[in-house]
PDB file of C-alpha atoms in Angstrom:
ATOM      1  CA  MET A   1     -55.575  48.213  88.103  1.00 58.00           C
ATOM      2  CA  LYS A   2     -52.693  50.701  88.282  1.00 56.00           C
ATOM      3  CA  LYS A   3     -50.569  48.074  90.034  1.00 63.00           C
ATOM      4  CA  LEU A   4     -51.043  45.685  87.094  1.00 59.00           C
ATOM      5  CA  LEU A   5     -50.587  48.311  84.388  1.00 54.00           C
ATOM      6  CA  GLN A   6     -47.120  49.495  85.461  1.00 58.00           C
ATOM      7  CA  PRO A   7     -45.473  46.029  85.408  1.00 57.00           C
ATOM      8  CA  LEU A   8     -47.210  45.263  82.107  1.00 52.00           C
ATOM      9  CA  ILE A   9     -45.858  48.460  80.516  1.00 53.00           C
ATOM     10  CA  LEU A  10     -42.393  47.670  81.879  1.00 45.00           C
ATOM     11  CA  LEU A  11     -42.577  44.132  80.475  1.00 51.00           C
ATOM     12  CA  VAL A  12     -43.643  45.372  77.022  1.00 47.00           C
ATOM     13  CA  ALA A  13     -40.832  47.958  77.043  1.00 44.00           C
ATOM     14  CA  LEU A  14     -38.263  45.290  77.951  1.00 46.00           C
ATOM     15  CA  VAL A  15     -39.501  42.938  75.229  1.00 48.00           C
ATOM     16  CA  LEU A  16     -39.375  45.704  72.612  1.00 44.00           C
ATOM     17  CA  ALA A  17     -35.883  46.726  73.735  1.00 42.00           C
ATOM     18  CA  GLY A  18     -34.767  43.094  73.476  1.00 45.00           C
ATOM     19  CA  CYS A  19     -36.167  42.796  69.960  1.00 46.00           C
ATOM     20  CA  ALA A  20     -34.445  46.008  68.902  1.00 40.00           C
ATOM     21  CA  ALA A  21     -31.128  44.807  70.306  1.00 42.00           C
ATOM     22  CA  ASN A  22     -31.554  41.396  68.667  1.00 49.00           C
ATOM     23  CA  THR A  23     -31.720  42.810  65.135  1.00 52.00           C
ATOM     24  CA  GLY A  24     -28.003  43.658  65.309  1.00 66.00           C
ATOM     25  CA  LEU A  25     -27.020  40.091  66.188  1.00 86.00           C
ATOM     26  CA  PHE A  26     -27.547  38.574  62.725  1.00 90.00           C
ATOM     27  CA  GLN A  27     -24.639  39.057  60.331  1.00 95.00           C
ATOM     28  CA  ARG A  28     -25.102  38.445  56.612  1.00 95.00           C
ATOM     29  CA  PRO A  29     -23.344  35.374  55.214  1.00 96.00           C
ATOM     30  CA  GLN A  30     -20.487  36.203  52.823  1.00 96.00           C
ATOM     31  CA  VAL A  31     -20.237  34.559  49.392  1.00 96.00           C
ATOM     32  CA  ASN A  32     -17.091  34.048  47.283  1.00 95.00           C
ATOM     33  CA  ILE A  33     -16.494  32.082  44.093  1.00 94.00           C
ATOM     34  CA  SER A  34     -14.213  29.145  44.850  1.00 93.00           C
ATOM     35  CA  GLY A  35     -14.317  27.483  41.431  1.00 92.00           C
ATOM     36  CA  ILE A  36     -16.130  26.715  38.214  1.00 90.00           C
ATOM     37  CA  ARG A  37     -16.153  23.414  36.355  1.00 93.00           C
ATOM     38  CA  ILE A  38     -17.473  22.501  32.909  1.00 92.00           C
ATOM     39  CA  GLU A  39     -20.354  20.033  33.158  1.00 94.00           C
ATOM     40  CA  GLU A  40     -21.607  19.836  29.580  1.00 93.00           C
ATOM     41  CA  LEU A  41     -20.760  21.615  26.332  1.00 87.00           C
ATOM     42  CA  GLY A  42     -23.725  21.483  24.000  1.00 88.00           C
ATOM     43  CA  LEU A  43     -24.354  23.101  20.660  1.00 85.00           C
ATOM     44  CA  LEU A  44     -26.868  25.634  21.987  1.00 88.00           C
ATOM     45  CA  GLU A  45     -26.078  25.820  25.687  1.00 91.00           C
ATOM     46  CA  GLN A  46     -23.312  25.033  28.112  1.00 92.00           C
ATOM     47  CA  ARG A  47     -23.658  23.863  31.711  1.00 94.00           C
ATOM     48  CA  PHE A  48     -21.181  24.627  34.444  1.00 94.00           C
ATOM     49  CA  GLU A  49     -20.920  23.822  38.125  1.00 96.00           C
ATOM     50  CA  LEU A  50     -20.317  27.074  40.008  1.00 94.00           C
ATOM     51  CA  GLN A  51     -18.761  26.489  43.414  1.00 96.00           C
ATOM     52  CA  LEU A  52     -19.513  29.155  45.992  1.00 96.00           C
ATOM     53  CA  ARG A  53     -17.875  29.389  49.395  1.00 97.00           C
ATOM     54  CA  VAL A  54     -20.521  30.638  51.824  1.00 97.00           C
ATOM     55  CA  SER A  55     -19.157  31.898  55.153  1.00 98.00           C
ATOM     56  CA  ASN A  56     -21.385  32.121  58.217  1.00 98.00           C
ATOM     57  CA  PRO A  57     -19.924  34.733  60.614  1.00 98.00           C
ATOM     58  CA  ASN A  58     -22.651  34.085  63.201  1.00 96.00           C
ATOM     59  CA  GLY A  59     -22.337  32.078  66.391  1.00 96.00           C
ATOM     60  CA  PHE A  60     -25.312  29.939  65.354  1.00 96.00           C
ATOM     61  CA  ALA A  61     -26.170  27.716  62.391  1.00 96.00           C
ATOM     62  CA  ILE A  62     -28.224  29.201  59.547  1.00 96.00           C
ATOM     63  CA  PRO A  63     -30.545  27.064  57.407  1.00 97.00           C
ATOM     64  CA  LEU A  64     -30.294  27.680  53.659  1.00 96.00           C
ATOM     65  CA  ASP A  65     -33.379  26.800  51.584  1.00 96.00           C
ATOM     66  CA  GLY A  66     -31.766  27.468  48.202  1.00 96.00           C
ATOM     67  CA  LEU A  67     -30.110  30.125  46.099  1.00 97.00           C
ATOM     68  CA  LYS A  68     -29.963  31.780  42.715  1.00 98.00           C
ATOM     69  CA  ALA A  69     -26.835  33.081  41.028  1.00 98.00           C
ATOM     70  CA  SER A  70     -25.782  34.978  37.916  1.00 97.00           C
ATOM     71  CA  LEU A  71     -22.255  35.233  36.567  1.00 95.00           C
ATOM     72  CA  GLU A  72     -20.906  38.057  34.417  1.00 94.00           C
ATOM     73  CA  VAL A  73     -17.564  37.908  32.631  1.00 89.00           C
ATOM     74  CA  ASN A  74     -15.916  41.184  31.608  1.00 86.00           C
ATOM     75  CA  GLY A  75     -19.150  43.064  32.227  1.00 89.00           C
ATOM     76  CA  LYS A  76     -21.340  40.817  30.072  1.00 88.00           C
ATOM     77  CA  PRO A  77     -23.924  38.255  31.267  1.00 91.00           C
ATOM     78  CA  PHE A  78     -22.429  34.768  31.002  1.00 92.00           C
ATOM     79  CA  ALA A  79     -24.415  32.191  33.007  1.00 95.00           C
ATOM     80  CA  GLU A  80     -27.191  31.859  35.571  1.00 97.00           C
ATOM     81  CA  GLY A  81     -28.809  29.162  37.649  1.00 97.00           C
ATOM     82  CA  LEU A  82     -31.003  28.130  40.574  1.00 96.00           C
ATOM     83  CA  SER A  83     -30.683  25.564  43.339  1.00 96.00           C
ATOM     84  CA  ASN A  84     -33.219  24.334  45.880  1.00 96.00           C
ATOM     85  CA  GLN A  85     -30.580  22.416  47.841  1.00 93.00           C
ATOM     86  CA  LYS A  86     -31.316  22.704  51.564  1.00 96.00           C
ATOM     87  CA  ILE A  87     -28.238  22.844  53.754  1.00 95.00           C
ATOM     88  CA  SER A  88     -27.277  24.132  57.162  1.00 97.00           C
ATOM     89  CA  LEU A  89     -24.503  26.702  57.318  1.00 97.00           C
ATOM     90  CA  ALA A  90     -22.634  25.718  60.489  1.00 97.00           C
ATOM     91  CA  ALA A  91     -21.790  28.450  62.991  1.00 97.00           C
ATOM     92  CA  LEU A  92     -18.541  30.336  62.352  1.00 98.00           C
ATOM     93  CA  SER A  93     -17.560  28.256  59.342  1.00 97.00           C
ATOM     94  CA  ASP A  94     -17.394  28.035  55.552  1.00 97.00           C
ATOM     95  CA  THR A  95     -19.465  25.712  53.387  1.00 96.00           C
ATOM     96  CA  THR A  96     -18.987  25.041  49.676  1.00 96.00           C
ATOM     97  CA  VAL A  97     -22.292  25.197  47.821  1.00 95.00           C
ATOM     98  CA  LYS A  98     -22.432  23.889  44.251  1.00 95.00           C
ATOM     99  CA  ILE A  99     -24.954  25.309  41.800  1.00 96.00           C
ATOM    100  CA  LYS A 100     -25.553  24.365  38.168  1.00 97.00           C
ATOM    101  CA  VAL A 101     -25.448  27.416  35.897  1.00 97.00           C
ATOM    102  CA  THR A 102     -26.229  27.581  32.196  1.00 96.00           C
ATOM    103  CA  SER A 103     -24.926  29.830  29.433  1.00 93.00           C
ATOM    104  CA  ASN A 104     -26.030  29.973  25.829  1.00 88.00           C
ATOM    105  CA  LEU A 105     -23.784  29.579  22.813  1.00 77.00           C
ATOM    106  CA  ALA A 106     -23.955  33.255  21.820  1.00 74.00           C
ATOM    107  CA  SER A 107     -22.796  34.587  25.201  1.00 72.00           C
ATOM    108  CA  ALA A 108     -20.061  31.943  25.492  1.00 71.00           C
ATOM    109  CA  LEU A 109     -18.687  32.706  22.014  1.00 71.00           C
ATOM    110  CA  LYS A 110     -18.750  36.467  22.596  1.00 72.00           C
ATOM    111  CA  THR A 111     -16.910  36.069  25.882  1.00 71.00           C
ATOM    112  CA  LEU A 112     -14.301  33.714  24.408  1.00 70.00           C
ATOM    113  CA  ASN A 113     -13.778  36.023  21.429  1.00 70.00           C
ATOM    114  CA  ARG A 114     -13.220  39.041  23.696  1.00 69.00           C
ATOM    115  CA  LEU A 115     -10.821  37.108  25.920  1.00 66.00           C
ATOM    116  CA  MET A 116      -8.693  35.958  22.997  1.00 67.00           C
ATOM    117  CA  ALA A 117      -8.620  39.439  21.410  1.00 68.00           C
ATOM    118  CA  ALA A 118      -7.637  41.345  24.552  1.00 66.00           C
ATOM    119  CA  ASP A 119      -4.589  41.018  26.740  1.00 69.00           C
ATOM    120  CA  GLN A 120      -6.537  41.863  29.878  1.00 70.00           C
ATOM    121  CA  PRO A 121      -7.433  39.960  33.003  1.00 79.00           C
ATOM    122  CA  LEU A 122     -10.736  38.138  33.142  1.00 83.00           C
ATOM    123  CA  ASN A 123     -13.095  40.189  35.321  1.00 89.00           C
ATOM    124  CA  TYR A 124     -16.001  38.373  36.897  1.00 93.00           C
ATOM    125  CA  ARG A 125     -19.005  39.317  38.957  1.00 96.00           C
ATOM    126  CA  ALA A 126     -21.270  36.874  40.767  1.00 96.00           C
ATOM    127  CA  THR A 127     -24.609  38.136  42.048  1.00 98.00           C
ATOM    128  CA  GLY A 128     -27.573  36.372  43.536  1.00 98.00           C
ATOM    129  CA  THR A 129     -29.693  35.610  46.565  1.00 98.00           C
ATOM    130  CA  LEU A 130     -29.355  33.161  49.452  1.00 98.00           C
ATOM    131  CA  TYR A 131     -32.830  32.070  50.542  1.00 97.00           C
ATOM    132  CA  LEU A 132     -32.962  31.871  54.334  1.00 95.00           C
ATOM    133  CA  PRO A 133     -36.256  31.019  56.083  1.00 94.00           C
ATOM    134  CA  MET A 134     -35.498  33.592  58.788  1.00 89.00           C
ATOM    135  CA  VAL A 135     -35.057  36.470  56.285  1.00 92.00           C
ATOM    136  CA  PRO A 136     -38.060  37.200  54.032  1.00 93.00           C
ATOM    137  CA  GLY A 137     -36.851  37.709  50.466  1.00 94.00           C
ATOM    138  CA  GLY A 138     -33.437  36.247  51.267  1.00 96.00           C
ATOM    139  CA  VAL A 139     -30.008  37.846  51.482  1.00 96.00           C
ATOM    140  CA  ASP A 140     -28.459  39.265  48.308  1.00 97.00           C
ATOM    141  CA  PHE A 141     -24.781  38.884  47.448  1.00 97.00           C
ATOM    142  CA  ASP A 142     -22.555  40.651  44.940  1.00 98.00           C
ATOM    143  CA  ARG A 143     -18.926  39.583  44.561  1.00 95.00           C
ATOM    144  CA  SER A 144     -16.417  40.772  41.937  1.00 95.00           C
ATOM    145  CA  GLY A 145     -12.837  39.891  41.143  1.00 93.00           C
ATOM    146  CA  GLU A 146     -10.358  39.226  38.404  1.00 89.00           C
ATOM    147  CA  VAL A 147      -8.314  36.320  37.136  1.00 79.00           C
ATOM    148  CA  PRO A 148      -5.114  37.112  35.220  1.00 71.00           C
ATOM    149  CA  ILE A 149      -4.939  35.579  31.746  1.00 60.00           C
ATOM    150  CA  LEU A 150      -1.571  33.848  31.471  1.00 53.00           C
ATOM    151  CA  ASP A 151      -0.207  34.663  27.997  1.00 49.00           C
ATOM    152  CA  LYS A 152      -3.686  34.153  26.522  1.00 46.00           C
ATOM    153  CA  LEU A 153      -3.781  30.551  27.788  1.00 48.00           C
ATOM    154  CA  LYS A 154      -1.049  29.343  25.379  1.00 47.00           C
TER     155      LYS A 154
END
């Protein structure tokens, strides 16, 4: 019995050590805004296509089951959306993911009014979650930046 117990304990210890070492192998995908395009301008809401560049720094492909995203402009909520598009993020590469986001008339008008009144750059912040089947709850992202306003878009 002792002869069987020692190798079993050693095997369990090796498996646990392997699992502990494995947790450091997964690197979170990075998300950047690569563009935004007007889809539809309605009276009460506006639809945009938000283009996100998702970078997979891992040496293996990562399946993506969907994502959600919110966009703020100059610190104010502007648009949000969901996508259930399933794609595979290839190893060590970038993929452009397009998501439809919606804003309402009030937030769009407030943002436009502030932009025209101020001679400041446009600050944006994109937040959201990438839903990966291997990570319960998904992987959150939060990316900020600014776009200079060229002479108030003359």
